[in-house]
Amino acid sequence: MTVRQRVFAALLATGLAMTGVTAFTIFRLREWNARGWTGIQFFVLPGDDEKSSKGTRYLSGYGPGSVFIARTGAPADRAGIQVRDVIVSVNGVPATDIERLRRLDETLAGGDRLTYRVRIGSRERDVEVMLESPLRDPLLIARTFILAVVAVAFLAIGTVVLLRRPDDRRAIVFFAMMAVGAPYYITQIVSQLDGLGARGIAPPRFGISLIATFGFGIALAFVSLPLALHLALIFPRERPVVLRRPYVIRWVWAIPLLGAFLIIPFFALPAIAQSVPGDAAMAGIKAWFTALFVVLMLTGLGALIHIARKGRTEGWRQAFLLRPFLAMFVILAIPVTLHLLLRAWGERRGLFLVGGALLVVTIVSLLYPVPTVVSLWRSYREAGAEEKRQIQWPLWGFIIAFSTKFLVMAVSTLLGFMVMLELSRSMSRSIQLLNWLIEPVPYLVSIVIPVSFAFAIFKYRLMNIDLIVRRTVTYAILSGAIVVLYLVLVGGLGTVLVRVTGVQNQVMVIASTLVVALLFVPLRNQLQQLVDRNLFRERVDYPEALRAIASNVVTASDSAQFLSQAAELLQRALQNRAVILFSRRHEAFVAAAKIGVSDSIVGTLSIAAPSIEPLLEKPFDPRRRTLDESAANLLRRLEISLVIPIRSGSSALGFLALAPKLSGREFDVEDIDFLISAADQIGVALDRFRLRQEEGEFEQAREIQQALLPRRIPAVAGAEIAGSWQPARAVGGDYFDVLPLGDASVALAIGDVVGKGMPAALLMSSLQAAVRASASAATPPEEVCERVRRVVTSNLTGGRFITFFYAVLDTGAKVVRYANAGHNPPLLIRADGTFERLASGGPVFARMFGGPYERGEIRVAAGDRLLLFTDGASEAMNAAGEIYREERLIDLASGIRDRGAEEIRRRIADDVMQFTDGELPDDLTLVVVAVL
């Protein structure tokens, strides 16, 4: 099924469900409208007049016939019937005769009159009350309107989110939560009427309508609880517990769905009891329970068998955890089976086990809001800067909605207990009125849940949560005060004008009032603009934001984290819709951090440098400048209204792209000065991170080089060999190697990869691998050079090249065979002080040059010294700009030619370091061979 088909199916199913629930609600409202009510409910319990006359009490001050509900403004209330009054009879039928009262109830309709025999204290009187439509009750109308608005809002917001993000799992779960919540609120419209049963004649029968109203509503409530927790566990991304144990989501659903599954059978129980008279009712209830328990026992047994089979391959624990729905039936089947066994043995207390299990399921389900809030809170604590601002929306939405719900429930319960106390009639009436006034508040407040999640899912934080509170509370108060002031001025001045002029004509009075109203419209507008401007005052002053950014420049260890924090600070200080920080990456400016737009733009959204770099000299409004079409379209799509360059010297490192302010005001001079200072701080940080990255690359390259160089110089008969590589601050690509080819034969290699940093080090590793693969006693040096050239040139780009020297020293034959590929010619210092350069070979390794290579051959004798070196020795430069020069190297080597190889190497290295004052401009690589 495609995404579009899934969306269509979801919307169709939701539409059908809403249609059915709405049609049922309208049917019940029409039925109540036709039958009417009196607005009271009294204790209707079987009894006799003797007990009634003695005032048998079931609660404090209440007995048979006592009124415990009396809706303010209802027909009975207007007739003077209040809480604690005792209904002795209705149309002559005693209040204790339930069956006759029900028969009377069935014969009466809206517009009929009832005669209540009411006892107040010790005095009795007859009160006539007309059955009227409850839909005339203002409180009921207001409650119906609130519930309808909330239901429509749930459905509308859920549909918008689904259509905008049909492939987002969070949006799908959110829509499901809204699709369940909308019909739930519709069912609550009629549940009050059905629940109160305030028709005032007889207790309501638990028929199909009442079962449908309460059973369906509670089932929806049970389903909505796991939906909310499910969304909290995957928003804004999956919690670690879900990633480690995906079956947790299924367990979240298993417990409440089991409760919802069991609700309908238990709600059908009263209907059975009322449909069958006398002792047959109890028999019907027992048969119903027995059939239900047998089904649960057999279902649990089947589930246990299935889990046991899977447990053979998966393990018992894993098989149980992976199948929560089956596991729940297994768990519930345990008390049910025990009850059936105990009942077979004549023991009836086993029913308490079943009731306890169902009570546990219900309590656990009702406590779902707690882990929901905890999950969101943990996600908030563990989130980054921007995610925290996204999560705080649903977090506050849930806290506000659930806190309001629990607070109202607690207050309602307290007020209910107060009504049961020995209070005056007027006090009880006031308490019940207060209770009915606060009852719709949780429904109204619950709308913050879909609103908060919708904003968070869209990832467009148009304002902070505290800004919303400020606008919804402070803004409403101030705006209301302006309206009141405006009306007072208009009405007061209009009245004064009429009295002063003595105008009596009604048309003239109206006209004069309109004139005054028009005159004061500009004043009202100015006051409103003043309120708007002040409500969007910056919450963080600019110097504080700059200090925070400067502190982060010093302490931040990660560029992405620093840029994200900088964007956060800028948006918080400016109170604008979005901040996007672009940094330079080769020939483009790429979004590196953002606040207020989708996560997907980071690292993917880019603008070609040539299209915008000429403008990055000073701040500008891209809407008023001519830009490359692609750059202009991109900035327009992001609603960017100001661009601030980030520079380092003469080069542009990036820029800040800012969306308009929430207040609607333009960026002023103070804003731009602040942003320029912030951009300077960010530029310093970018330079710092760039240098740190280069140092890191140099360190990695140095480690690679050191790993590739020989750890130990191999020994060979007839010669002493020493070698070293001393890196400069900037990493180069120097290389040397000594490879044993036999007891009296060794290969000597030295090279210099032109370039620095990681690329040079990687080329050096390629060179070493090619040499070691090609070197052998049987392979001539010129062939080794050709093989190595073919390997390494495939990795060379641009104008890069490698100088290389390879030689085989045969100490038995006292000969050196070599090939030089453009490297500094090694020096052979004779025992008599003369020297020769080993230059025969061919060109450097590069794409533009090729072989063939020639072999050189030179004989050596005892006392000769062979010196291999890179240009880090011969071309070393000191602070005065003087070059070490090869002649100085020859003179030094000739002067100490009688020393050993290691001492010669050390003396040359020390002389070069002394010449450069310890500041090597390039790597110093030396290989010295003393022929014995």
PDB file of C-alpha atoms in Angstrom, residues 355-521:
ATOM      1  CA  GLY A 355     -11.301  -8.536  40.238  1.00  0.00           C
ATOM      2  CA  GLY A 356      -7.837  -7.742  41.576  1.00  0.00           C
ATOM      3  CA  ALA A 357      -6.207  -8.566  38.228  1.00  0.00           C
ATOM      4  CA  LEU A 358      -8.674  -6.347  36.358  1.00  0.00           C
ATOM      5  CA  LEU A 359      -8.140  -3.599  38.913  1.00  0.00           C
ATOM      6  CA  VAL A 360      -4.369  -3.785  38.392  1.00  0.00           C
ATOM      7  CA  VAL A 361      -4.823  -3.558  34.602  1.00  0.00           C
ATOM      8  CA  THR A 362      -7.078  -0.518  35.038  1.00  0.00           C
ATOM      9  CA  ILE A 363      -4.766   1.263  37.499  1.00  0.00           C
ATOM     10  CA  VAL A 364      -1.679   0.633  35.358  1.00  0.00           C
ATOM     11  CA  SER A 365      -3.516   1.952  32.285  1.00  0.00           C
ATOM     12  CA  LEU A 366      -4.709   5.076  34.118  1.00  0.00           C
ATOM     13  CA  LEU A 367      -1.139   5.779  35.259  1.00  0.00           C
ATOM     14  CA  TYR A 368       0.145   5.929  31.663  1.00  0.00           C
ATOM     15  CA  PRO A 369       0.355   9.764  31.732  1.00  0.00           C
ATOM     16  CA  VAL A 370       3.174   9.447  34.287  1.00  0.00           C
ATOM     17  CA  PRO A 371       5.626   7.508  32.032  1.00  0.00           C
ATOM     18  CA  THR A 372       4.488   9.704  29.138  1.00  0.00           C
ATOM     19  CA  VAL A 373       5.635  12.855  30.907  1.00  0.00           C
ATOM     20  CA  VAL A 374       8.755  11.103  32.255  1.00  0.00           C
ATOM     21  CA  SER A 375       9.715   9.958  28.748  1.00  0.00           C
ATOM     22  CA  LEU A 376       9.329  13.462  27.342  1.00  0.00           C
ATOM     23  CA  TRP A 377      11.258  14.885  30.279  1.00  0.00           C
ATOM     24  CA  ARG A 378      14.128  12.417  29.782  1.00  0.00           C
ATOM     25  CA  SER A 379      14.209  13.215  26.072  1.00  0.00           C
ATOM     26  CA  TYR A 380      14.303  16.908  26.974  1.00  0.00           C
ATOM     27  CA  ARG A 381      17.186  16.447  29.426  1.00  0.00           C
ATOM     28  CA  GLU A 382      19.226  14.397  26.944  1.00  0.00           C
ATOM     29  CA  ALA A 383      18.476  16.521  23.867  1.00  0.00           C
ATOM     30  CA  GLY A 384      20.591  19.156  22.192  1.00  0.00           C
ATOM     31  CA  ALA A 385      19.849  22.862  22.164  1.00  0.00           C
ATOM     32  CA  GLU A 386      17.305  22.847  19.355  1.00  0.00           C
ATOM     33  CA  GLU A 387      15.663  19.552  20.225  1.00  0.00           C
ATOM     34  CA  LYS A 388      15.053  20.859  23.727  1.00  0.00           C
ATOM     35  CA  ARG A 389      13.065  23.696  22.261  1.00  0.00           C
ATOM     36  CA  GLN A 390      11.048  21.226  20.218  1.00  0.00           C
ATOM     37  CA  ILE A 391      10.385  18.805  23.069  1.00  0.00           C
ATOM     38  CA  GLN A 392       9.338  21.525  25.505  1.00  0.00           C
ATOM     39  CA  TRP A 393       6.179  22.082  23.460  1.00  0.00           C
ATOM     40  CA  PRO A 394       4.590  18.636  23.980  1.00  0.00           C
ATOM     41  CA  LEU A 395       6.194  18.348  27.417  1.00  0.00           C
ATOM     42  CA  TRP A 396       4.481  21.495  28.645  1.00  0.00           C
ATOM     43  CA  GLY A 397       1.332  20.545  26.740  1.00  0.00           C
ATOM     44  CA  PHE A 398       1.077  17.214  28.554  1.00  0.00           C
ATOM     45  CA  ILE A 399       1.974  18.677  31.940  1.00  0.00           C
ATOM     46  CA  ILE A 400      -0.608  21.451  31.607  1.00  0.00           C
ATOM     47  CA  ALA A 401      -3.343  19.138  30.308  1.00  0.00           C
ATOM     48  CA  PHE A 402      -2.789  16.309  32.808  1.00  0.00           C
ATOM     49  CA  SER A 403      -2.219  18.650  35.745  1.00  0.00           C
ATOM     50  CA  THR A 404      -5.452  20.458  34.932  1.00  0.00           C
ATOM     51  CA  LYS A 405      -7.289  17.148  34.601  1.00  0.00           C
ATOM     52  CA  PHE A 406      -6.055  15.800  37.933  1.00  0.00           C
ATOM     53  CA  LEU A 407      -6.559  19.138  39.668  1.00  0.00           C
ATOM     54  CA  VAL A 408     -10.151  19.419  38.456  1.00  0.00           C
ATOM     55  CA  MET A 409     -10.788  15.779  39.409  1.00  0.00           C
ATOM     56  CA  ALA A 410      -9.437  16.434  42.901  1.00  0.00           C
ATOM     57  CA  VAL A 411     -11.458  19.622  43.287  1.00  0.00           C
ATOM     58  CA  SER A 412     -14.613  17.941  41.937  1.00  0.00           C
ATOM     59  CA  THR A 413     -14.175  15.037  44.347  1.00  0.00           C
ATOM     60  CA  LEU A 414     -13.667  17.456  47.221  1.00  0.00           C
ATOM     61  CA  LEU A 415     -16.724  19.463  46.231  1.00  0.00           C
ATOM     62  CA  GLY A 416     -18.722  16.225  45.930  1.00  0.00           C
ATOM     63  CA  PHE A 417     -17.802  15.281  49.493  1.00  0.00           C
ATOM     64  CA  MET A 418     -18.677  18.767  50.663  1.00  0.00           C
ATOM     65  CA  VAL A 419     -22.160  18.401  49.195  1.00  0.00           C
ATOM     66  CA  MET A 420     -22.595  15.251  51.303  1.00  0.00           C
ATOM     67  CA  LEU A 421     -21.849  17.170  54.493  1.00  0.00           C
ATOM     68  CA  GLU A 422     -24.434  18.888  56.672  1.00  0.00           C
ATOM     69  CA  LEU A 423     -24.440  22.148  54.694  1.00  0.00           C
ATOM     70  CA  SER A 424     -27.219  24.605  54.100  1.00  0.00           C
ATOM     71  CA  ARG A 425     -29.341  24.249  50.967  1.00  0.00           C
ATOM     72  CA  SER A 426     -27.926  27.453  49.476  1.00  0.00           C
ATOM     73  CA  MET A 427     -24.337  26.384  50.194  1.00  0.00           C
ATOM     74  CA  SER A 428     -24.871  22.977  48.576  1.00  0.00           C
ATOM     75  CA  ARG A 429     -26.434  24.677  45.557  1.00  0.00           C
ATOM     76  CA  SER A 430     -23.421  27.004  45.191  1.00  0.00           C
ATOM     77  CA  ILE A 431     -20.953  24.107  45.490  1.00  0.00           C
ATOM     78  CA  GLN A 432     -22.718  22.097  42.809  1.00  0.00           C
ATOM     79  CA  LEU A 433     -22.814  25.121  40.514  1.00  0.00           C
ATOM     80  CA  LEU A 434     -19.061  25.614  40.986  1.00  0.00           C
ATOM     81  CA  ASN A 435     -18.489  21.931  40.262  1.00  0.00           C
ATOM     82  CA  TRP A 436     -20.429  22.110  36.983  1.00  0.00           C
ATOM     83  CA  LEU A 437     -18.598  25.308  35.977  1.00  0.00           C
ATOM     84  CA  ILE A 438     -15.111  23.787  36.335  1.00  0.00           C
ATOM     85  CA  GLU A 439     -16.078  20.415  34.831  1.00  0.00           C
ATOM     86  CA  PRO A 440     -15.473  21.461  31.149  1.00  0.00           C
ATOM     87  CA  VAL A 441     -12.100  23.100  31.928  1.00  0.00           C
ATOM     88  CA  PRO A 442      -9.959  19.957  31.316  1.00  0.00           C
ATOM     89  CA  TYR A 443     -11.642  19.455  27.941  1.00  0.00           C
ATOM     90  CA  LEU A 444     -10.818  23.027  26.936  1.00  0.00           C
ATOM     91  CA  VAL A 445      -7.227  22.817  28.200  1.00  0.00           C
ATOM     92  CA  SER A 446      -6.634  19.474  26.460  1.00  0.00           C
ATOM     93  CA  ILE A 447      -6.423  21.324  23.158  1.00  0.00           C
ATOM     94  CA  VAL A 448      -2.851  22.342  24.096  1.00  0.00           C
ATOM     95  CA  ILE A 449      -1.733  18.717  23.482  1.00  0.00           C
ATOM     96  CA  PRO A 450      -2.433  18.624  19.724  1.00  0.00           C
ATOM     97  CA  VAL A 451      -1.309  22.225  19.298  1.00  0.00           C
ATOM     98  CA  SER A 452       2.014  21.613  21.068  1.00  0.00           C
ATOM     99  CA  PHE A 453       2.750  18.370  19.213  1.00  0.00           C
ATOM    100  CA  ALA A 454       1.775  19.891  15.872  1.00  0.00           C
ATOM    101  CA  PHE A 455       4.230  22.744  16.294  1.00  0.00           C
ATOM    102  CA  ALA A 456       6.975  20.386  17.451  1.00  0.00           C
ATOM    103  CA  ILE A 457       6.430  17.899  14.599  1.00  0.00           C
ATOM    104  CA  PHE A 458       6.583  20.669  12.017  1.00  0.00           C
ATOM    105  CA  LYS A 459       9.841  21.851  13.680  1.00  0.00           C
ATOM    106  CA  TYR A 460       8.908  25.493  13.207  1.00  0.00           C
ATOM    107  CA  ARG A 461       9.299  27.154  16.575  1.00  0.00           C
ATOM    108  CA  LEU A 462       7.619  30.430  15.661  1.00  0.00           C
ATOM    109  CA  MET A 463       7.968  31.470  19.288  1.00  0.00           C
ATOM    110  CA  ASN A 464       9.108  30.054  22.606  1.00  0.00           C
ATOM    111  CA  ILE A 465       6.713  28.478  25.055  1.00  0.00           C
ATOM    112  CA  ASP A 466       7.097  31.373  27.473  1.00  0.00           C
ATOM    113  CA  LEU A 467       6.397  33.759  24.604  1.00  0.00           C
ATOM    114  CA  ILE A 468       3.139  31.922  23.929  1.00  0.00           C
ATOM    115  CA  VAL A 469       2.202  32.202  27.579  1.00  0.00           C
ATOM    116  CA  ARG A 470       3.035  35.869  27.462  1.00  0.00           C
ATOM    117  CA  ARG A 471       0.959  36.427  24.355  1.00  0.00           C
ATOM    118  CA  THR A 472      -1.989  34.360  25.533  1.00  0.00           C
ATOM    119  CA  VAL A 473      -2.104  35.879  29.031  1.00  0.00           C
ATOM    120  CA  THR A 474      -0.382  39.257  29.158  1.00  0.00           C
ATOM    121  CA  TYR A 475      -1.261  40.126  25.590  1.00  0.00           C
ATOM    122  CA  ALA A 476      -4.905  39.196  26.114  1.00  0.00           C
ATOM    123  CA  ILE A 477      -5.099  41.242  29.320  1.00  0.00           C
ATOM    124  CA  LEU A 478      -3.505  44.337  27.812  1.00  0.00           C
ATOM    125  CA  SER A 479      -5.454  44.065  24.578  1.00  0.00           C
ATOM    126  CA  GLY A 480      -8.648  43.633  26.562  1.00  0.00           C
ATOM    127  CA  ALA A 481      -7.786  46.681  28.642  1.00  0.00           C
ATOM    128  CA  ILE A 482      -7.336  48.713  25.456  1.00  0.00           C
ATOM    129  CA  VAL A 483     -10.729  47.557  24.172  1.00  0.00           C
ATOM    130  CA  VAL A 484     -12.396  48.433  27.484  1.00  0.00           C
ATOM    131  CA  LEU A 485     -10.688  51.836  27.532  1.00  0.00           C
ATOM    132  CA  TYR A 486     -11.764  52.443  23.952  1.00  0.00           C
ATOM    133  CA  LEU A 487     -15.389  51.539  24.694  1.00  0.00           C
ATOM    134  CA  VAL A 488     -15.414  53.664  27.852  1.00  0.00           C
ATOM    135  CA  LEU A 489     -14.025  56.674  25.980  1.00  0.00           C
ATOM    136  CA  VAL A 490     -16.421  56.240  23.087  1.00  0.00           C
ATOM    137  CA  GLY A 491     -19.441  55.572  25.262  1.00  0.00           C
ATOM    138  CA  GLY A 492     -18.564  58.203  27.848  1.00  0.00           C
ATOM    139  CA  LEU A 493     -17.761  60.976  25.386  1.00  0.00           C
ATOM    140  CA  GLY A 494     -20.770  60.054  23.272  1.00  0.00           C
ATOM    141  CA  THR A 495     -23.034  60.339  26.311  1.00  0.00           C
ATOM    142  CA  VAL A 496     -21.483  63.658  27.342  1.00  0.00           C
ATOM    143  CA  LEU A 497     -21.856  64.990  23.794  1.00  0.00           C
ATOM    144  CA  VAL A 498     -25.541  64.008  23.679  1.00  0.00           C
ATOM    145  CA  ARG A 499     -26.259  65.567  27.077  1.00  0.00           C
ATOM    146  CA  VAL A 500     -24.391  68.802  26.290  1.00  0.00           C
ATOM    147  CA  THR A 501     -26.043  69.284  22.917  1.00  0.00           C
ATOM    148  CA  GLY A 502     -29.415  68.078  24.141  1.00  0.00           C
ATOM    149  CA  VAL A 503     -29.942  65.916  21.070  1.00  0.00           C
ATOM    150  CA  GLN A 504     -32.997  63.662  21.440  1.00  0.00           C
ATOM    151  CA  ASN A 505     -33.161  62.176  17.936  1.00  0.00           C
ATOM    152  CA  GLN A 506     -32.047  58.512  18.071  1.00  0.00           C
ATOM    153  CA  VAL A 507     -30.391  58.674  14.657  1.00  0.00           C
ATOM    154  CA  MET A 508     -28.321  61.687  15.744  1.00  0.00           C
ATOM    155  CA  VAL A 509     -27.304  59.904  18.937  1.00  0.00           C
ATOM    156  CA  ILE A 510     -26.047  56.888  16.973  1.00  0.00           C
ATOM    157  CA  ALA A 511     -24.284  59.106  14.426  1.00  0.00           C
ATOM    158  CA  SER A 512     -22.501  61.124  17.126  1.00  0.00           C
ATOM    159  CA  THR A 513     -21.309  57.932  18.825  1.00  0.00           C
ATOM    160  CA  LEU A 514     -19.911  56.621  15.529  1.00  0.00           C
ATOM    161  CA  VAL A 515     -18.073  59.913  14.928  1.00  0.00           C
ATOM    162  CA  VAL A 516     -16.426  59.688  18.362  1.00  0.00           C
ATOM    163  CA  ALA A 517     -15.533  56.026  17.708  1.00  0.00           C
ATOM    164  CA  LEU A 518     -13.845  56.883  14.404  1.00  0.00           C
ATOM    165  CA  LEU A 519     -11.906  59.745  15.997  1.00  0.00           C
ATOM    166  CA  PHE A 520     -10.420  57.429  18.622  1.00  0.00           C
ATOM    167  CA  VAL A 521      -9.505  54.552  16.242  1.00  0.00           C
TER     168      VAL A 521
END
